[in-house]
CSV table of C-alpha atoms and ligand atoms in Angstrom, one decimal:
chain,number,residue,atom,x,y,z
M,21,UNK,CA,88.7,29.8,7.5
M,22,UNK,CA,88.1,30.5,11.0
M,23,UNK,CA,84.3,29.6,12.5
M,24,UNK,CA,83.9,33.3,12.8
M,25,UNK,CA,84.7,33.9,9.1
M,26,UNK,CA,82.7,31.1,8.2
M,27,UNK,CA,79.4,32.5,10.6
M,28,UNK,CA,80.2,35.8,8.8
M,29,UNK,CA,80.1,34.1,5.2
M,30,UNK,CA,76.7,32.3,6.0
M,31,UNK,CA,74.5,33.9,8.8
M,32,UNK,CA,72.5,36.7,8.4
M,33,UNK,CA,74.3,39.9,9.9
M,34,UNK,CA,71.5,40.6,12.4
M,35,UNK,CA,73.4,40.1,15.2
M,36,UNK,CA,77.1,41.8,14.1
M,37,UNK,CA,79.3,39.1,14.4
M,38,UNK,CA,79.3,37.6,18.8
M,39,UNK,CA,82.9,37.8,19.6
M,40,UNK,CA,83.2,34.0,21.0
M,41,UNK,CA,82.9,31.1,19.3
M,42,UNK,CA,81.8,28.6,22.7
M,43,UNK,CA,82.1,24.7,22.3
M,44,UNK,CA,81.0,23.3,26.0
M,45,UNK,CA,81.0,24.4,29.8
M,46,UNK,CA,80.9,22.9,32.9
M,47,UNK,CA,78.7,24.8,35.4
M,48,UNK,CA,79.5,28.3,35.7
M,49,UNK,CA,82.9,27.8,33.5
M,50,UNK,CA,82.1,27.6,29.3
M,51,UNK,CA,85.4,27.1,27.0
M,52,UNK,CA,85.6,28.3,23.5
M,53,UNK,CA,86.6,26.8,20.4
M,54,UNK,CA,90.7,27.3,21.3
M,55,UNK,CA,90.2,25.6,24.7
M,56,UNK,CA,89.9,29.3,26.7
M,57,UNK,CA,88.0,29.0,29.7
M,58,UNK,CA,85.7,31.7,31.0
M,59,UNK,CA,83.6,32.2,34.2
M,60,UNK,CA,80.2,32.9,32.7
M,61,UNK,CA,78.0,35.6,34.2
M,62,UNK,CA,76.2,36.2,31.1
M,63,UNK,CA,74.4,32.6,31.5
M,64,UNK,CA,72.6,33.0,28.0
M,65,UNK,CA,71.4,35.7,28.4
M,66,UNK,CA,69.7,34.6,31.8
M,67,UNK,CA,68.7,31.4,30.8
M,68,UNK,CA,71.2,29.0,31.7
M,69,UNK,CA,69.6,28.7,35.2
M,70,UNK,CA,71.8,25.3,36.1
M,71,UNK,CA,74.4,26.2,34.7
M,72,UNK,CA,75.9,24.3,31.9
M,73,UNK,CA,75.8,20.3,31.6
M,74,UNK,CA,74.4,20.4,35.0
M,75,UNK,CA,73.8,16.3,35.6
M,76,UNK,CA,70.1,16.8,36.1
M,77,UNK,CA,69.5,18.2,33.0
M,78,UNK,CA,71.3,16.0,31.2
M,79,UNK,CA,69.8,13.1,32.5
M,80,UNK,CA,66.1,14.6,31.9
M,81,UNK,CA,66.6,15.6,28.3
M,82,UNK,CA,68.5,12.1,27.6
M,83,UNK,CA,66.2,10.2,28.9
M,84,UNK,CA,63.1,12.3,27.4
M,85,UNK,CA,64.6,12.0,24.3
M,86,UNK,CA,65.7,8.6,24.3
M,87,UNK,CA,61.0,8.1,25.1
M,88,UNK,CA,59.2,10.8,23.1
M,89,UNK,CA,60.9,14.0,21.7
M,90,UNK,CA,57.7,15.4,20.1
M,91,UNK,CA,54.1,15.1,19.5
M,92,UNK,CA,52.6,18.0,18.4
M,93,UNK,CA,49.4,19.3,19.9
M,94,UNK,CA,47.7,16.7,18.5
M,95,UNK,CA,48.5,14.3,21.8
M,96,UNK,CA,48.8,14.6,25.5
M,97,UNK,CA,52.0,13.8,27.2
M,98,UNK,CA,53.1,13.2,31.0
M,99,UNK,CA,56.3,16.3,31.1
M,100,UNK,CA,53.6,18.8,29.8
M,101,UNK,CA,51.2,18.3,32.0
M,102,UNK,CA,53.2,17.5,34.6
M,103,UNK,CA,55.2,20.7,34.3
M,104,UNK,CA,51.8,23.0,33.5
M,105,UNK,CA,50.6,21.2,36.8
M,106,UNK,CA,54.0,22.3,38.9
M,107,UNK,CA,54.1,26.2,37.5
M,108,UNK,CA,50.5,26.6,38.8
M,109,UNK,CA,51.1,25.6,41.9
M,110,UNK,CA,54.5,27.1,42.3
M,111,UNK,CA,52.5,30.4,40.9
M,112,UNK,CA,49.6,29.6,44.3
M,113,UNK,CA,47.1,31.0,41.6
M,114,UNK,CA,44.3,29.4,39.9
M,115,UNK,CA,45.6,29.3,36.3
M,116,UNK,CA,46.1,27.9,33.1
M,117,UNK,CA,48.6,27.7,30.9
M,118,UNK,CA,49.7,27.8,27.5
M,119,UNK,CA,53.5,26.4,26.2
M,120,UNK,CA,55.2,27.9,23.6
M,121,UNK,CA,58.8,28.3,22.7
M,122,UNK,CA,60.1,31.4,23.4
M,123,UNK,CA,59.3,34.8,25.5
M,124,UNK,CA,58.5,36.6,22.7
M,125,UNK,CA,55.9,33.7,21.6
M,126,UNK,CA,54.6,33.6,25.5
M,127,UNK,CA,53.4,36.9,24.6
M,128,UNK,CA,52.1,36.7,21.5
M,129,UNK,CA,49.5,34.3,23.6
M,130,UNK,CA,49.3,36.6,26.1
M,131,UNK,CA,48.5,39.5,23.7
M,132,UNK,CA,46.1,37.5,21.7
M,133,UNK,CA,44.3,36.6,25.2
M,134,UNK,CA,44.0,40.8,25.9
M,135,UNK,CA,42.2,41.1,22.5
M,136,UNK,CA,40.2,38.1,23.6
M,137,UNK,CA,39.1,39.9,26.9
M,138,UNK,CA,38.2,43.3,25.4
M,139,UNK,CA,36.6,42.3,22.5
M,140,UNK,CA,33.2,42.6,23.8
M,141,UNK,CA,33.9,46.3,24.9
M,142,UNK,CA,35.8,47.3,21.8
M,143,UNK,CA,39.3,47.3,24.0
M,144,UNK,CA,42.4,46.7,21.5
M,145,UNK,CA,44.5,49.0,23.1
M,146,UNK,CA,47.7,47.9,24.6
M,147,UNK,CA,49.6,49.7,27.3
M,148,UNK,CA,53.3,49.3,27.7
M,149,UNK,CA,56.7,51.4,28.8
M,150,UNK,CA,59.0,53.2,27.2
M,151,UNK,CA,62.7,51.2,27.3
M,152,UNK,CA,60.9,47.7,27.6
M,153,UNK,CA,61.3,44.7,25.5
M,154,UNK,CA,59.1,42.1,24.6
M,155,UNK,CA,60.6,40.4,22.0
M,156,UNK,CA,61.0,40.3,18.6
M,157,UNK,CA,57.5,39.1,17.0
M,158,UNK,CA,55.3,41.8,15.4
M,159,UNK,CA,53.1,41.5,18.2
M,160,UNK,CA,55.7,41.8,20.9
M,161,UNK,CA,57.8,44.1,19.2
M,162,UNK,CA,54.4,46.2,18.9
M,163,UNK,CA,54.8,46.8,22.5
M,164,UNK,CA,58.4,46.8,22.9
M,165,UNK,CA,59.5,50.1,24.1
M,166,UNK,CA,62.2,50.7,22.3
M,167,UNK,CA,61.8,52.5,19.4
M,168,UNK,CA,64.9,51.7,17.4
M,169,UNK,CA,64.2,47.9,17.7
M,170,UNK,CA,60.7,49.1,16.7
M,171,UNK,CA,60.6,51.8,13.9
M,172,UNK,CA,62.2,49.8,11.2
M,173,UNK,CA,59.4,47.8,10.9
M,174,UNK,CA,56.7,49.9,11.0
M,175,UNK,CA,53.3,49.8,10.8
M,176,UNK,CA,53.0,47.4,13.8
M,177,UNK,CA,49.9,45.8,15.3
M,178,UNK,CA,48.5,48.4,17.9
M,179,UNK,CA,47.2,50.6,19.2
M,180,UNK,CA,49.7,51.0,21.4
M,181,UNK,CA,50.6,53.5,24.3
M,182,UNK,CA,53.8,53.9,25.9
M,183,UNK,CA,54.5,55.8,29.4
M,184,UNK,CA,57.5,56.0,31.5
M,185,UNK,CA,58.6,52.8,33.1
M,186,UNK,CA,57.4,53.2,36.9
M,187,UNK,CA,55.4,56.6,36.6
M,188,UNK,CA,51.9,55.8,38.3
M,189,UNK,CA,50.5,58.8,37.6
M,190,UNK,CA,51.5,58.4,33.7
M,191,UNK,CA,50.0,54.4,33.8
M,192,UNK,CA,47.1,56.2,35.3
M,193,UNK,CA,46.4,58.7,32.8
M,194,UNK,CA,47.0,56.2,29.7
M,195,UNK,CA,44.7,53.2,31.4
M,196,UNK,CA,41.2,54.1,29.5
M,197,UNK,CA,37.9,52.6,28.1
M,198,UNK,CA,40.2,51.3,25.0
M,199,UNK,CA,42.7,49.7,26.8
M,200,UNK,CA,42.6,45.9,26.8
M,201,UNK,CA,45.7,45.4,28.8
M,202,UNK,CA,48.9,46.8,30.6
M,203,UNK,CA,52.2,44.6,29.7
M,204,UNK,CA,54.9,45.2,32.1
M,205,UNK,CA,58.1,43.7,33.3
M,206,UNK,CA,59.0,44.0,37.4
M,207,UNK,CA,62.1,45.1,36.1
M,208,UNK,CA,63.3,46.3,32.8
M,209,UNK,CA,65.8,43.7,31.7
M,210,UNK,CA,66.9,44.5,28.7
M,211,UNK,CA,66.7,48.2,29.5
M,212,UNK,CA,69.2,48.0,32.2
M,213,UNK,CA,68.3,46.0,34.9
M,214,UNK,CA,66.2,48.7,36.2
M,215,UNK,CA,63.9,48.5,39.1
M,216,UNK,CA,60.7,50.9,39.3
M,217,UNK,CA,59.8,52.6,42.2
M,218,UNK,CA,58.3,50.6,44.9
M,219,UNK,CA,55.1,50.0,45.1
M,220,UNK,CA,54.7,50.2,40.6
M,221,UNK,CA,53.1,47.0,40.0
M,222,UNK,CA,51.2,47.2,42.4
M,223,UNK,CA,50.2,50.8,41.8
M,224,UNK,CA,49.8,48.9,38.1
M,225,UNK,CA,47.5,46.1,39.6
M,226,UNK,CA,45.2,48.9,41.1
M,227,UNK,CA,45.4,50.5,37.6
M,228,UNK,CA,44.2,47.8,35.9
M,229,UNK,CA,41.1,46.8,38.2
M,230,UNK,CA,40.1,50.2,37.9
M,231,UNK,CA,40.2,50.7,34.3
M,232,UNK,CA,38.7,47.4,33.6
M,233,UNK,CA,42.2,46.0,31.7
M,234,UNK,CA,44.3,43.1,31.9
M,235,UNK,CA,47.6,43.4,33.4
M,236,UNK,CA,50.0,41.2,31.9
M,237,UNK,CA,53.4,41.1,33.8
M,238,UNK,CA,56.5,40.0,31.4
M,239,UNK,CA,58.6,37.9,33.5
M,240,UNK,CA,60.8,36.3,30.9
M,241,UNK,CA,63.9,37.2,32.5
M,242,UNK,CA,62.8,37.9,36.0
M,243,UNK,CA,61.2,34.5,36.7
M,244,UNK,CA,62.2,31.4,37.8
M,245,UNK,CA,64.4,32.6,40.6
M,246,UNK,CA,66.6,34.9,39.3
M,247,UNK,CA,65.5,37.7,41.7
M,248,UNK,CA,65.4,34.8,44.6
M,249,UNK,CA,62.1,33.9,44.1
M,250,UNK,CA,60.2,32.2,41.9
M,251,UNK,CA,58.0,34.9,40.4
M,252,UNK,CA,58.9,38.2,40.8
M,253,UNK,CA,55.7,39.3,41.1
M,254,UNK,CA,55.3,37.2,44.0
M,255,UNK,CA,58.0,38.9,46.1
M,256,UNK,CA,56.0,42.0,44.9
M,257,UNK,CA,52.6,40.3,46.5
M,258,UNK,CA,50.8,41.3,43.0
M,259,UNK,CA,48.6,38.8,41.2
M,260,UNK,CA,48.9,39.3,38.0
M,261,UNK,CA,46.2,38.7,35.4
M,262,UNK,CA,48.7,36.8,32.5
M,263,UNK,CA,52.3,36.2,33.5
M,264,UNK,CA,54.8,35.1,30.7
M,265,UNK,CA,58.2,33.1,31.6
M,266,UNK,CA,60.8,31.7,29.0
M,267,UNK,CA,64.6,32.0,29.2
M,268,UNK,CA,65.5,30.1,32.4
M,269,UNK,CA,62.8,27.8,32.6
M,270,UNK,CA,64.1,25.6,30.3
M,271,UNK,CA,67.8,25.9,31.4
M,272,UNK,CA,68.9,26.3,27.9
M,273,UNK,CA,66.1,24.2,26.4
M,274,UNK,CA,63.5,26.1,24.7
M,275,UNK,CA,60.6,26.9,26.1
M,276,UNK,CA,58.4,29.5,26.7
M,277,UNK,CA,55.1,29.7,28.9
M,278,UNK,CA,51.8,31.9,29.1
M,279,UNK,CA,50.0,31.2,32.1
M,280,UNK,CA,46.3,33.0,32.6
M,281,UNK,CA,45.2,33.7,36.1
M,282,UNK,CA,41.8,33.1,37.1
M,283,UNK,CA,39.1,34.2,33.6
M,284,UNK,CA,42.3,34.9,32.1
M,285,UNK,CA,43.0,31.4,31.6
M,286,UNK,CA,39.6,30.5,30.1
M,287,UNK,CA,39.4,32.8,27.1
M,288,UNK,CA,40.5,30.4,24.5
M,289,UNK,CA,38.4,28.7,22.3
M,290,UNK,CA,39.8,25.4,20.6
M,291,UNK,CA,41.6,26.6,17.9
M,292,UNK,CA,42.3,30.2,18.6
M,293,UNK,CA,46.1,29.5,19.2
M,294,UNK,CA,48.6,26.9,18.8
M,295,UNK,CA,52.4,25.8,18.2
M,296,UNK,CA,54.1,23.0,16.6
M,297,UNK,CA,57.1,22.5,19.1
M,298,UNK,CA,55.5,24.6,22.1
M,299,UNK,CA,55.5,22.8,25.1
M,300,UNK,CA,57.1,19.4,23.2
M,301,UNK,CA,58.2,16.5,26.1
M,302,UNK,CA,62.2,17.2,25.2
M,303,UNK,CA,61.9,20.7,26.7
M,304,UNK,CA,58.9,20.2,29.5
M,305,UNK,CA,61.3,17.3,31.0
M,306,UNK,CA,63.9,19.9,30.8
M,307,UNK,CA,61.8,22.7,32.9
M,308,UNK,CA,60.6,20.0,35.3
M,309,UNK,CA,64.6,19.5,35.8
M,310,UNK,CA,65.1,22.2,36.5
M,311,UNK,CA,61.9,23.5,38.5
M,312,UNK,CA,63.0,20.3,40.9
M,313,UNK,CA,66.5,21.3,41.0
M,314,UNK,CA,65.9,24.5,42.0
M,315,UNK,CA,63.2,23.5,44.6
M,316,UNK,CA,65.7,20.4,45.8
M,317,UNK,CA,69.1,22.3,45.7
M,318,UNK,CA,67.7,25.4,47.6
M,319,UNK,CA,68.6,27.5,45.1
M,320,UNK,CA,66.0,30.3,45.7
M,321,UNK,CA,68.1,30.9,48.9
M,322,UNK,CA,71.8,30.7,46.8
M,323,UNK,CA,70.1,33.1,44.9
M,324,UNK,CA,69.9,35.7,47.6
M,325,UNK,CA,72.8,34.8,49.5
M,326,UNK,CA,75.2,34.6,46.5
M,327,UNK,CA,73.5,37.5,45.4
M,328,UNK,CA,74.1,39.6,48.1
M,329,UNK,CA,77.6,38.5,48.2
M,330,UNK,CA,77.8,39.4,44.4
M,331,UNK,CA,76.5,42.5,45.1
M,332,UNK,CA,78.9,43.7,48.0
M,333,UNK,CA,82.4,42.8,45.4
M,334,UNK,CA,80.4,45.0,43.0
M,335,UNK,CA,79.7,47.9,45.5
M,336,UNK,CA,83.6,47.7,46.3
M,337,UNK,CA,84.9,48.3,42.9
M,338,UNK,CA,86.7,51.2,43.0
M,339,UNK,CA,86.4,52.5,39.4
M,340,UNK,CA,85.6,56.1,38.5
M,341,UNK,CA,84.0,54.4,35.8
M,342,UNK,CA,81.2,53.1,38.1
M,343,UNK,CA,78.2,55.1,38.6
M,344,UNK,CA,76.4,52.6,40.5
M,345,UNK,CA,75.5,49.5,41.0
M,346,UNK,CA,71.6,47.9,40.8
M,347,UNK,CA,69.7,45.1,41.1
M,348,UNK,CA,68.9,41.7,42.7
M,349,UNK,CA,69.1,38.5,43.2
M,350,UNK,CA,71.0,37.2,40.4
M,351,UNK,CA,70.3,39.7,38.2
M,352,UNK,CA,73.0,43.0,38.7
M,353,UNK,CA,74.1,45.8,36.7
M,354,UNK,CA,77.0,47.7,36.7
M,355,UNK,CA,76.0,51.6,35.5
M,356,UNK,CA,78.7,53.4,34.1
M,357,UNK,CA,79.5,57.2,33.6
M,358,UNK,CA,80.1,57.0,29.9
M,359,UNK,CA,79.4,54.6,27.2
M,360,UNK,CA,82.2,52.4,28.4
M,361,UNK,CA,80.5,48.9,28.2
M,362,UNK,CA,81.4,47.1,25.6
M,363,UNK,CA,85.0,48.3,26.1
M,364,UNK,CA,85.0,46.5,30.0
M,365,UNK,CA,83.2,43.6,28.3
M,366,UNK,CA,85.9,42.6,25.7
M,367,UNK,CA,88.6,43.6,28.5
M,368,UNK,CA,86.8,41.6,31.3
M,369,UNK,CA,86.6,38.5,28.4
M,370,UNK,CA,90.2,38.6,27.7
M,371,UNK,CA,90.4,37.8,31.5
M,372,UNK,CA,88.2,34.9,30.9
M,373,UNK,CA,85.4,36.4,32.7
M,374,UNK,CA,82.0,36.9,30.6
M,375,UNK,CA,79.9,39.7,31.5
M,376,UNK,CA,76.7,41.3,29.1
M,377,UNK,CA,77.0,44.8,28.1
M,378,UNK,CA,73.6,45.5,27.6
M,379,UNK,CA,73.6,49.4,27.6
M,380,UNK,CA,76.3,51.4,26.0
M,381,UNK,CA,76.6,53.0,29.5
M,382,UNK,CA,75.7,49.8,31.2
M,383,UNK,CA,76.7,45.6,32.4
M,384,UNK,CA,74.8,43.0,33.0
M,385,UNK,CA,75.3,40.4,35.3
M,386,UNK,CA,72.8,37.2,35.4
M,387,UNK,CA,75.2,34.0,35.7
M,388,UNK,CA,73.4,30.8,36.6
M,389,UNK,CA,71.8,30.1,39.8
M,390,UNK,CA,74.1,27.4,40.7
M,391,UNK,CA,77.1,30.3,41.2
M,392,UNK,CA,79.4,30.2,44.5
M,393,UNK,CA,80.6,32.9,46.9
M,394,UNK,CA,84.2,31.3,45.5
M,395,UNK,CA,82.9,31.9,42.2
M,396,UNK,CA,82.2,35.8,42.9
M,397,UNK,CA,85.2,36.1,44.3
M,398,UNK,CA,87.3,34.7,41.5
M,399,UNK,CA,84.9,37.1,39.1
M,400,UNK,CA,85.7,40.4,41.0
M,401,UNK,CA,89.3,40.9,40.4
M,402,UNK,CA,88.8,40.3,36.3
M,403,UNK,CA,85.9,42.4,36.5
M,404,UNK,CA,88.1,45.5,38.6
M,405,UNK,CA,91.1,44.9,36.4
M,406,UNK,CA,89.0,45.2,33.1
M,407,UNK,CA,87.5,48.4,34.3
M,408,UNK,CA,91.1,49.6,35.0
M,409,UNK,CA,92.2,48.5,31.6
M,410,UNK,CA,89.2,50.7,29.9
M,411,UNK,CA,89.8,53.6,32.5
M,412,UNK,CA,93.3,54.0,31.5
M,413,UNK,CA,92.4,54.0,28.1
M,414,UNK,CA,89.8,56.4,28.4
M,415,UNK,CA,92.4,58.7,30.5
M,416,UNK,CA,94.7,58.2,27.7
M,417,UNK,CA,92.5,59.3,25.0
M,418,UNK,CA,91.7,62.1,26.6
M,419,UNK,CA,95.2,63.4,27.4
M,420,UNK,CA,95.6,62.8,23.5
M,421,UNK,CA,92.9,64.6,22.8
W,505,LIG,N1,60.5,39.5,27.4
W,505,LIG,C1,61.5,39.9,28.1
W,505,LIG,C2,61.4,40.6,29.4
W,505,LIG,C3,62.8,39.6,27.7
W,505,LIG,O1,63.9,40.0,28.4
W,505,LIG,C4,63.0,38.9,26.4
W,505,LIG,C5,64.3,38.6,25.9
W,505,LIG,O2,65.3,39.2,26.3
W,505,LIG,C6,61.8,38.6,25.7
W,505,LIG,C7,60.6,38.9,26.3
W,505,LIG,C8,61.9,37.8,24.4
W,505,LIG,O3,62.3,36.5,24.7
W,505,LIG,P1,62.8,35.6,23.5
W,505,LIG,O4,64.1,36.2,23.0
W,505,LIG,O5,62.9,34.2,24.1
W,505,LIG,O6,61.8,35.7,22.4
C-alpha cells in the first residue's frame, strides 16, 4: 500500500486526500516520499516563516526540549514570558497576552474577551465580513464569512453580522448598541489574498470608537512579517483593540497568541480561560527563534525586497489565464479568468514548484521569509510553463467542445 492509500484507509476524509506525501526540506526546497524535490511557495500554509530545518530553529526546539517541553498553566517558564515580553514590545502597545495553540484558538480568547467587554451593556453581537475566515472552532467559525464552511454546522454561537469586506459605509451601518466587537483581517487570506480599500481599518478603528465596540484585527496569516512588517496593522498605523497571530510565529511549531491592547488586556479574571499546551516552552522557544531570526537576519526588508522582485516575475507572466496579480510582501496571488487553479497547481507541482490554490479562480503564493531573488527566478519559469500546460488544455477542450 502506498502512504496515500494507507492516509485514505485511516484519516478522516475532511481534507480529500493532499496530493503529496512530504518527508523533509531544506529551506525553501521540501522533498516527498520518492525523493522529488520542490521549491515550496505554499510554506504551510504561511507558516513556515524560516523555512524548513532552518539551524536556529532547530537548535531552539532541541535544546527546549532537551530542558522543559511542558508544564501546563500550572507553572511559569522563561520562553513564555520571555516571548509574551518580546511581542509587546515588537507590537509598541501596552498589552497583554494570552498563548494558545492555534489561530482559530487565539480567537476563541479574543471572542470570549468581546463578551467580556460588553457584558455590562448587554453587547454579544459580533461583527465580521463576508469571505473571511477565522478558523474552525464554533466560535471562530461563528464569524467566519464563509457560509459553506459555516452552514453545515449550524446553529452557531452569535449573533453575528456580516458586511462586505472593506465597505465603510456597510461597517458603519452594522456597528450598533449590541455590537461587542468588529473581527477583521487586513487582508482576507483565505479569501484570496485580497486587500480592502485604503484607508478600511482605519475607517474600522473609527467605527469602533464610535460605536463603543472592540475591534479585533485577525492577523493570523498577515503577521509576523509576511506583508514586510511585523504587524500588518502597524504598516496600516491602526491600533487595534485585540490582535490575534498563529501560523508563522512558531515557524511550524504550534502556537497561537491573543494579545489585548490597553483594557483589553485586563478583562480576564483567573479562571475565565485556559489551555493545556498553549503557550508550552517547546513552542515559545520556537517563536522566540524565530522573532530573533527575523529581527537578526533583516528579514522584514527580504520581505519587501524579494517581494517586490516576486511580484514583478508575476506581473510578467504572459498567460491569458491571468487576470491579475495582488498582494504584498510575501503574501501574492495570482487571479485567474476561470476556475483554473487547481489545474496550474498540479501542473506547476509536476515541475517541482508548490504553489496554494486557494480559490477555484485563484493562487496563492506565501513561501517562507528566508526566499531569494535566485529562488523567484528559478519559481517563474515552472509557474509560466504550468499555466501554459492548463491553457492549452483549456484551448483544447474548448475546440472539442
Ligand atoms: N485566522 C486567519 C486569518 C487564518 O488565515 C486562519 C487559517 O488559515 C485562521 C484564523 C485559523 O488558524 P488555525 O488553522 O491555526 O486554527
Amino acid at each position: 500500500m502506498t502512504i496515500s492509500q494507507r492516509w485514505q484507509a485511516v484519516m478522516m476524509p475532511n481534507y480529500g486526500t493532499p496530493p503529496l506525501a512530504l518527508d523533509h526540506g531544506q529551506g525553501v526546497r521540501v522533498w516527498d516520499v520518492d525523493g522529488n524535490s520542490y521549491l515550496d511557495f505554499v510554506g504551510g500554509i504561511a507558516v513556515s516563516s524560516l523555512g524548513h530545518a532552518h539551524p536556529a530553529l532547530v537548535a531552539a526546539v532541541t535544546e527546549q526540549v532537551g530542558r522543559l517541553a511542558h508544564t501546563s498553566n500550572l507553572a511559569i517558564h522563561e520562553p513564555g514570558v520571555r516571548l509574551a515580553e518580546k511581542l509587546v514590545e515588537l507590537l509598541d502597545l501596552p498589552a497583554r497576552v494570552f498563548f494558545a495553540n492555534s489561530g482559530a484558538e487565539a480567537n476563541e480568547c479574543a471572542l470570549k474577551l468581546a463578551r467580556l467587554a460588553g457584558r455590562a451593556q448587554g453587547r454579544a453581537e459580533i461583527v465580521s465580513c463576508h469571505d473571511s475566515f477565522h478558523g474552525r472552532t464554533f466560535g471562530a467559525l461563528s464569524v467566519t464569512g464563509n457560509a459553506a464552511k459555516r452552514e453545515p454546522f449550524a446553529p452557531l454561537p452569535g449573533p453575528v453580522t456580516f458586511v462586505d469586506y472593506g465597505d465603510a459605509a456597510a461597517l458603519r451601518r452594522a456597528v450598533g448598541p449590541r455590537t461587542a466587537a468588529v473581527i477583521v483581517e487586513p487582508t482576507l487570506g483565505e479569501g484570496g489574498v485580497i486587500a480592502p480599500p485604503a484607508g478600511f481599518l482605519a475607517a474600522a478603528r473609527s467605527i469602533c470608537d464610535d460605536g463603543g465596540a472592540l475591534l479585533i484585527v485577525d492577523e493570523v496569516q498577515s503577521g509576523i512579517g509576511r506583508t514586510g512588517s511585523w504587524f500588518a496593522t502597524q504598516a496600516e498605523g491602526v491600533r487595534p483593540d485585540v490582535i490575534t497571530l498563529a501560523k508563522g510565529l512558531g515557524g511550524g511549531l504550534p502556537i497561537g497568541a491573543c494579545l489585548g491592547v490597553g483594557a483589553a488586556g485586563e478583562l480576564f479574571a483567573p479562571g475565565d480561560h485556559g489551555s493545556t499546551f498553549g503557550g508550552n516552552p517547546v513552542s515559545c522557544a520556537a517563536a522566540l527563534a524565530v522573532l530573533a531570526t527575523i529581527a537578526d537576519d533583516g528579514l522584514l526588508d527580504n520581505v519587501k525586497r524579494v517581494g517586490e522582485h516576486l511580484a514583478r516575475r508575476l506581473d510578467a507572466l504572459d498567460s491569458p489565464l491571468v487576470a491579475e496579480t495582488r498582494g504584498s510582501g510575501l503574501w501574492r496571488a495570482v487571479g485567474l479568468t476561470g476556475p483554473h487553479a487547481s489545474a496550474v497547481e498540479a501542473a506547476a507541482r509536476r515541475r517541482g514548484l508548490l504553489v496554494n490554490a486557494v480559490k477555484p479562480t485563484a493562487l496563492r503564493l506565501a513561501p517562507p521569509l528566508v526566499l531569494t531573488e535566485a529562488e523567484v527566478d528559478e519559481a517563474a519559469p515552472m509557474l509560466a510553463a504550468a499555466l501554459h500546460e492548463v491553457a492549452a488544455a483549456t484551448a483544447e477542450d474548448g475546440a472539442d467542445a
